[in-house]
Amino acid sequence: MHHWQTGGDEMEFVEAIQKAGVVGAGGAGFPTHIKQNAAAEYLIINAAECEPLIETDKYLCRTFADRIVETVEKMAAHLKAGHRVIALKAKYKQEIKALKEAIDRQKAGVEIFEMGTYYPAGDEQIMVEQVTGRVVPERGLPLNVGCVVENVGTVLAIADALEDKPVTDKYLSVTGAVKEPVMCLAPLGTPIEDVLRQAELLVKDYAVILGGPMMGKLKKDREAVREAVVTKTTGNLLVLPSDHYLMKRGTMSVERMMRQAASACIQCRACTDLCPRQLIGHNVEPHRVMRNIWRQESVTDAAKFERIFGSAANCSSCGTCEMFSCPMGLSPRKMNDYAKALLRERGIQPEKNQEPVKSTALGHRRIPTERLIARLDLTPYVSHGLPKLYEVTPKEVFVPLSQHIGKPAVPVAAVGDEVKRGDLIAEAAEGLSANIHTGFEGVVKEITPQGIRIGRREA
Ligand code: SF4
Ligand code: SF4
């Protein structure tokens, strides 16, 4: 097997990433080999920790600064990117110091871009605008304006891939109602209950959000918590009392939200005026969706439907409108999500504005993270300590076949097979997909349409 080196064959770079099963570690899990199969002016590394109460990006920057900088240079050489920028919040002093020292040591041409503490600083389109002044087209990609944005965790996965090491484990933080936040390193497929055991939980009756409080996935009941496992995109477990405000908000039915929209929306437009995507010039008008959603069934004309609800297609589901802006506590984001699904059902694809013009109010309408935290009733859970790392050793793992955007991977291991760390257990399907390897050594016990269960060898 060969190792990729700077100046090596370009395809080899992409192939190494593809082979290792690297997917975006910070977002929805877009297969990285496709994103890296490009040339760009800017390579922007996202270390802004978009959502409150997540520790992972910061931990990685403090711990692996040299490896990050070194890999950013290799990625930039591959992308032919003249600008290489690591973007993180200015208040991450220690992390900035560690990265700057690494840059100096390596005499690397990497810049640090310091961002304000606002939400959603880590939204890649907001980041592109901040770093370059350019605006990504509606439903477009950073590449449309010459940028490739990768999360800092993805950079480290690429570093491994270039040394022939596949993605087998994930770093993630455990925060919220815990004595001290902790960092964990867990094999893919580790039950989140095993991860939670590394932290001292302060509540008995708890629920968990996979990810951050704004966009994370809610696991409210015991069964949902028991079934959840660590995947390539799990960056944080936020533990909260099961009667916390966020749990109540997260479990409301669509019907109820719709009734509330019809009866309580005062059409103040705060949802629209403070929408981060609307501020960079995209057509997003949640107030219009809120005003009309109750009568969606009666709008049978496609053009009219698009006029009223089409802007929902440009919503990033960041949650600013419903978790911060709306004075009535309504759910414009969820209603936008609902409208998006209706657009899909009716086969309506609203036109995309290729040259959005950002608002002059952009700079004054940012949501300070501290105020957001207070609004979300999370202030008691803010911690300033540096979390310690624990390695999680589960008894068994259940490795999902779909940990990425695109088609699920196809199992190549069979029940009864002995597997060791780093073995390929499921191969990328044709088209958009990604390979999956195991970080757990043992015997394949079960294969379902959802994933592969691996347990310990019998003694
Ligand atoms: S969730 Fe709300 S604030 Fe965020 S992009 Fe969508 S409409 Fe805008
Ligand atoms: S902010 Fe709330 S009340 Fe105001 S228009 Fe939007 S949904 Fe309606």
PDB file of N, CA, C and O in Angstrom, residues 345-389:
ATOM      1  N   GLU A 345     -43.356  17.057  -2.493  1.00  0.00           N
ATOM      2  CA  GLU A 345     -44.516  16.223  -2.856  1.00  0.00           C
ATOM      3  C   GLU A 345     -45.184  16.727  -4.133  1.00  0.00           C
ATOM      4  O   GLU A 345     -45.628  15.942  -4.959  1.00  0.00           O
ATOM      5  N   ARG A 346     -45.263  18.025  -4.264  1.00  0.00           N
ATOM      6  CA  ARG A 346     -45.948  18.594  -5.446  1.00  0.00           C
ATOM      7  C   ARG A 346     -44.993  18.759  -6.628  1.00  0.00           C
ATOM      8  O   ARG A 346     -45.378  19.291  -7.665  1.00  0.00           O
ATOM      9  N   GLY A 347     -43.743  18.345  -6.431  1.00  0.00           N
ATOM     10  CA  GLY A 347     -42.771  18.423  -7.528  1.00  0.00           C
ATOM     11  C   GLY A 347     -42.417  19.853  -7.914  1.00  0.00           C
ATOM     12  O   GLY A 347     -42.059  20.128  -9.054  1.00  0.00           O
ATOM     13  N   ILE A 348     -42.503  20.776  -6.955  1.00  0.00           N
ATOM     14  CA  ILE A 348     -42.190  22.187  -7.255  1.00  0.00           C
ATOM     15  C   ILE A 348     -40.744  22.480  -6.851  1.00  0.00           C
ATOM     16  O   ILE A 348     -40.351  22.256  -5.713  1.00  0.00           O
ATOM     17  N   GLN A 349     -39.967  22.967  -7.814  1.00  0.00           N
ATOM     18  CA  GLN A 349     -38.585  23.360  -7.523  1.00  0.00           C
ATOM     19  C   GLN A 349     -38.441  24.852  -7.752  1.00  0.00           C
ATOM     20  O   GLN A 349     -38.235  25.284  -8.887  1.00  0.00           O
ATOM     21  N   PRO A 350     -38.550  25.634  -6.704  1.00  0.00           N
ATOM     22  CA  PRO A 350     -38.470  27.090  -6.879  1.00  0.00           C
ATOM     23  C   PRO A 350     -37.159  27.488  -7.547  1.00  0.00           C
ATOM     24  O   PRO A 350     -36.122  26.857  -7.321  1.00  0.00           O
ATOM     25  N   GLU A 351     -37.228  28.522  -8.340  1.00  0.00           N
ATOM     26  CA  GLU A 351     -36.037  29.003  -9.039  1.00  0.00           C
ATOM     27  C   GLU A 351     -34.978  29.420  -8.019  1.00  0.00           C
ATOM     28  O   GLU A 351     -35.310  29.902  -6.942  1.00  0.00           O
ATOM     29  N   LYS A 352     -33.707  29.255  -8.407  1.00  0.00           N
ATOM     30  CA  LYS A 352     -32.632  29.614  -7.483  1.00  0.00           C
ATOM     31  C   LYS A 352     -32.010  30.930  -7.918  1.00  0.00           C
ATOM     32  O   LYS A 352     -31.574  31.039  -9.065  1.00  0.00           O
ATOM     33  N   ASN A 353     -31.934  31.860  -7.008  1.00  0.00           N
ATOM     34  CA  ASN A 353     -31.253  33.117  -7.308  1.00  0.00           C
ATOM     35  C   ASN A 353     -29.746  32.871  -7.280  1.00  0.00           C
ATOM     36  O   ASN A 353     -29.184  32.510  -6.248  1.00  0.00           O
ATOM     37  N   GLN A 354     -29.104  33.070  -8.438  1.00  0.00           N
ATOM     38  CA  GLN A 354     -27.666  32.786  -8.530  1.00  0.00           C
ATOM     39  C   GLN A 354     -26.810  33.930  -7.995  1.00  0.00           C
ATOM     40  O   GLN A 354     -25.634  33.746  -7.723  1.00  0.00           O
ATOM     41  N   GLU A 355     -27.403  35.115  -7.891  1.00  0.00           N
ATOM     42  CA  GLU A 355     -26.601  36.252  -7.430  1.00  0.00           C
ATOM     43  C   GLU A 355     -27.301  37.021  -6.320  1.00  0.00           C
ATOM     44  O   GLU A 355     -27.723  38.170  -6.498  1.00  0.00           O
ATOM     45  N   PRO A 356     -27.436  36.384  -5.187  1.00  0.00           N
ATOM     46  CA  PRO A 356     -28.122  37.069  -4.094  1.00  0.00           C
ATOM     47  C   PRO A 356     -27.308  38.270  -3.620  1.00  0.00           C
ATOM     48  O   PRO A 356     -26.076  38.259  -3.705  1.00  0.00           O
ATOM     49  N   VAL A 357     -27.996  39.287  -3.165  1.00  0.00           N
ATOM     50  CA  VAL A 357     -27.325  40.495  -2.662  1.00  0.00           C
ATOM     51  C   VAL A 357     -27.564  40.573  -1.158  1.00  0.00           C
ATOM     52  O   VAL A 357     -28.702  40.572  -0.705  1.00  0.00           O
ATOM     53  N   LYS A 358     -26.467  40.628  -0.402  1.00  0.00           N
ATOM     54  CA  LYS A 358     -26.647  40.596   1.055  1.00  0.00           C
ATOM     55  C   LYS A 358     -27.242  41.891   1.574  1.00  0.00           C
ATOM     56  O   LYS A 358     -27.071  42.955   0.970  1.00  0.00           O
ATOM     57  N   SER A 359     -27.904  41.767   2.709  1.00  0.00           N
ATOM     58  CA  SER A 359     -28.578  42.912   3.305  1.00  0.00           C
ATOM     59  C   SER A 359     -27.558  43.852   3.967  1.00  0.00           C
ATOM     60  O   SER A 359     -26.545  43.404   4.504  1.00  0.00           O
ATOM     61  N   THR A 360     -27.865  45.132   3.940  1.00  0.00           N
ATOM     62  CA  THR A 360     -26.974  46.083   4.607  1.00  0.00           C
ATOM     63  C   THR A 360     -27.082  45.934   6.131  1.00  0.00           C
ATOM     64  O   THR A 360     -26.227  46.396   6.868  1.00  0.00           O
ATOM     65  N   ALA A 361     -28.140  45.256   6.569  1.00  0.00           N
ATOM     66  CA  ALA A 361     -28.339  45.078   8.014  1.00  0.00           C
ATOM     67  C   ALA A 361     -27.567  43.873   8.556  1.00  0.00           C
ATOM     68  O   ALA A 361     -27.576  43.609   9.758  1.00  0.00           O
ATOM     69  N   LEU A 362     -26.888  43.158   7.649  1.00  0.00           N
ATOM     70  CA  LEU A 362     -26.220  41.898   8.016  1.00  0.00           C
ATOM     71  C   LEU A 362     -25.407  41.992   9.310  1.00  0.00           C
ATOM     72  O   LEU A 362     -25.531  41.162  10.197  1.00  0.00           O
ATOM     73  N   GLY A 363     -24.588  43.029   9.398  1.00  0.00           N
ATOM     74  CA  GLY A 363     -23.694  43.146  10.549  1.00  0.00           C
ATOM     75  C   GLY A 363     -24.396  43.424  11.873  1.00  0.00           C
ATOM     76  O   GLY A 363     -23.879  43.090  12.940  1.00  0.00           O
ATOM     77  N   HIS A 364     -25.596  44.017  11.821  1.00  0.00           N
ATOM     78  CA  HIS A 364     -26.262  44.395  13.090  1.00  0.00           C
ATOM     79  C   HIS A 364     -27.259  43.374  13.563  1.00  0.00           C
ATOM     80  O   HIS A 364     -27.853  43.525  14.614  1.00  0.00           O
ATOM     81  N   ARG A 365     -27.521  42.378  12.761  1.00  0.00           N
ATOM     82  CA  ARG A 365     -28.612  41.477  13.136  1.00  0.00           C
ATOM     83  C   ARG A 365     -28.110  40.091  13.499  1.00  0.00           C
ATOM     84  O   ARG A 365     -28.780  39.096  13.265  1.00  0.00           O
ATOM     85  N   ARG A 366     -26.920  40.034  14.060  1.00  0.00           N
ATOM     86  CA  ARG A 366     -26.399  38.731  14.451  1.00  0.00           C
ATOM     87  C   ARG A 366     -26.912  38.389  15.843  1.00  0.00           C
ATOM     88  O   ARG A 366     -27.083  39.266  16.679  1.00  0.00           O
ATOM     89  N   ILE A 367     -27.099  37.108  16.065  1.00  0.00           N
ATOM     90  CA  ILE A 367     -27.656  36.667  17.345  1.00  0.00           C
ATOM     91  C   ILE A 367     -26.501  36.288  18.275  1.00  0.00           C
ATOM     92  O   ILE A 367     -25.835  35.273  18.049  1.00  0.00           O
ATOM     93  N   PRO A 368     -26.243  37.092  19.335  1.00  0.00           N
ATOM     94  CA  PRO A 368     -25.143  36.755  20.241  1.00  0.00           C
ATOM     95  C   PRO A 368     -25.401  35.398  20.908  1.00  0.00           C
ATOM     96  O   PRO A 368     -26.497  35.155  21.412  1.00  0.00           O
ATOM     97  N   THR A 369     -24.397  34.544  20.877  1.00  0.00           N
ATOM     98  CA  THR A 369     -24.574  33.186  21.402  1.00  0.00           C
ATOM     99  C   THR A 369     -25.009  33.205  22.867  1.00  0.00           C
ATOM    100  O   THR A 369     -25.834  32.400  23.288  1.00  0.00           O
ATOM    101  N   GLU A 370     -24.463  34.167  23.612  1.00  0.00           N
ATOM    102  CA  GLU A 370     -24.802  34.214  25.039  1.00  0.00           C
ATOM    103  C   GLU A 370     -26.300  34.436  25.250  1.00  0.00           C
ATOM    104  O   GLU A 370     -26.926  33.818  26.107  1.00  0.00           O
ATOM    105  N   ARG A 371     -26.870  35.326  24.437  1.00  0.00           N
ATOM    106  CA  ARG A 371     -28.310  35.579  24.575  1.00  0.00           C
ATOM    107  C   ARG A 371     -29.136  34.399  24.105  1.00  0.00           C
ATOM    108  O   ARG A 371     -30.188  34.093  24.639  1.00  0.00           O
ATOM    109  N   LEU A 372     -28.607  33.726  23.110  1.00  0.00           N
ATOM    110  CA  LEU A 372     -29.291  32.525  22.627  1.00  0.00           C
ATOM    111  C   LEU A 372     -29.300  31.455  23.732  1.00  0.00           C
ATOM    112  O   LEU A 372     -30.321  30.825  23.998  1.00  0.00           O
ATOM    113  N   ILE A 373     -28.158  31.299  24.374  1.00  0.00           N
ATOM    114  CA  ILE A 373     -28.052  30.304  25.453  1.00  0.00           C
ATOM    115  C   ILE A 373     -29.057  30.617  26.559  1.00  0.00           C
ATOM    116  O   ILE A 373     -29.755  29.732  27.063  1.00  0.00           O
ATOM    117  N   ALA A 374     -29.175  31.903  26.896  1.00  0.00           N
ATOM    118  CA  ALA A 374     -30.128  32.297  27.935  1.00  0.00           C
ATOM    119  C   ALA A 374     -31.554  31.988  27.485  1.00  0.00           C
ATOM    120  O   ALA A 374     -32.361  31.438  28.234  1.00  0.00           O
ATOM    121  N   ARG A 375     -31.855  32.308  26.229  1.00  0.00           N
ATOM    122  CA  ARG A 375     -33.193  32.060  25.708  1.00  0.00           C
ATOM    123  C   ARG A 375     -33.534  30.574  25.720  1.00  0.00           C
ATOM    124  O   ARG A 375     -34.679  30.183  25.914  1.00  0.00           O
ATOM    125  N   LEU A 376     -32.533  29.746  25.511  1.00  0.00           N
ATOM    126  CA  LEU A 376     -32.764  28.305  25.466  1.00  0.00           C
ATOM    127  C   LEU A 376     -32.745  27.683  26.858  1.00  0.00           C
ATOM    128  O   LEU A 376     -32.839  26.469  26.998  1.00  0.00           O
ATOM    129  N   ASP A 377     -32.585  28.520  27.874  1.00  0.00           N
ATOM    130  CA  ASP A 377     -32.532  28.047  29.250  1.00  0.00           C
ATOM    131  C   ASP A 377     -31.354  27.087  29.468  1.00  0.00           C
ATOM    132  O   ASP A 377     -31.465  26.062  30.124  1.00  0.00           O
ATOM    133  N   LEU A 378     -30.216  27.444  28.882  1.00  0.00           N
ATOM    134  CA  LEU A 378     -29.048  26.570  28.988  1.00  0.00           C
ATOM    135  C   LEU A 378     -27.926  27.197  29.807  1.00  0.00           C
ATOM    136  O   LEU A 378     -26.875  26.577  29.990  1.00  0.00           O
ATOM    137  N   THR A 379     -28.142  28.408  30.311  1.00  0.00           N
ATOM    138  CA  THR A 379     -27.072  29.100  31.040  1.00  0.00           C
ATOM    139  C   THR A 379     -26.480  28.241  32.176  1.00  0.00           C
ATOM    140  O   THR A 379     -25.259  28.223  32.344  1.00  0.00           O
ATOM    141  N   PRO A 380     -27.302  27.489  32.924  1.00  0.00           N
ATOM    142  CA  PRO A 380     -26.700  26.689  34.008  1.00  0.00           C
ATOM    143  C   PRO A 380     -25.723  25.622  33.505  1.00  0.00           C
ATOM    144  O   PRO A 380     -24.959  25.070  34.295  1.00  0.00           O
ATOM    145  N   TYR A 381     -25.764  25.332  32.214  1.00  0.00           N
ATOM    146  CA  TYR A 381     -24.938  24.224  31.719  1.00  0.00           C
ATOM    147  C   TYR A 381     -23.673  24.687  31.005  1.00  0.00           C
ATOM    148  O   TYR A 381     -22.956  23.879  30.421  1.00  0.00           O
ATOM    149  N   VAL A 382     -23.424  25.982  31.055  1.00  0.00           N
ATOM    150  CA  VAL A 382     -22.209  26.480  30.396  1.00  0.00           C
ATOM    151  C   VAL A 382     -21.019  26.164  31.300  1.00  0.00           C
ATOM    152  O   VAL A 382     -21.061  26.411  32.495  1.00  0.00           O
ATOM    153  N   SER A 383     -19.972  25.585  30.705  1.00  0.00           N
ATOM    154  CA  SER A 383     -18.800  25.237  31.506  1.00  0.00           C
ATOM    155  C   SER A 383     -17.566  25.875  30.877  1.00  0.00           C
ATOM    156  O   SER A 383     -17.499  26.054  29.666  1.00  0.00           O
ATOM    157  N   HIS A 384     -16.606  26.236  31.718  1.00  0.00           N
ATOM    158  CA  HIS A 384     -15.411  26.873  31.164  1.00  0.00           C
ATOM    159  C   HIS A 384     -14.163  26.017  31.331  1.00  0.00           C
ATOM    160  O   HIS A 384     -13.081  26.419  30.971  1.00  0.00           O
ATOM    161  N   GLY A 385     -14.342  24.831  31.900  1.00  0.00           N
ATOM    162  CA  GLY A 385     -13.183  23.949  32.097  1.00  0.00           C
ATOM    163  C   GLY A 385     -12.771  23.281  30.787  1.00  0.00           C
ATOM    164  O   GLY A 385     -13.486  23.341  29.796  1.00  0.00           O
ATOM    165  N   LEU A 386     -11.597  22.663  30.814  1.00  0.00           N
ATOM    166  CA  LEU A 386     -11.154  21.922  29.633  1.00  0.00           C
ATOM    167  C   LEU A 386     -11.471  20.451  29.852  1.00  0.00           C
ATOM    168  O   LEU A 386     -10.929  19.830  30.764  1.00  0.00           O
ATOM    169  N   PRO A 387     -12.345  19.895  29.049  1.00  0.00           N
ATOM    170  CA  PRO A 387     -12.755  18.517  29.277  1.00  0.00           C
ATOM    171  C   PRO A 387     -11.625  17.516  29.055  1.00  0.00           C
ATOM    172  O   PRO A 387     -10.784  17.706  28.169  1.00  0.00           O
ATOM    173  N   LYS A 388     -11.627  16.461  29.878  1.00  0.00           N
ATOM    174  CA  LYS A 388     -10.635  15.382  29.718  1.00  0.00           C
ATOM    175  C   LYS A 388     -11.156  14.359  28.724  1.00  0.00           C
ATOM    176  O   LYS A 388     -12.357  14.227  28.527  1.00  0.00           O
ATOM    177  N   LEU A 389     -10.220  13.616  28.149  1.00  0.00           N
ATOM    178  CA  LEU A 389     -10.607  12.602  27.165  1.00  0.00           C
ATOM    179  C   LEU A 389     -10.736  11.218  27.809  1.00  0.00           C
ATOM    180  O   LEU A 389      -9.883  10.805  28.589  1.00  0.00           O
TER     181      LEU A 389
END
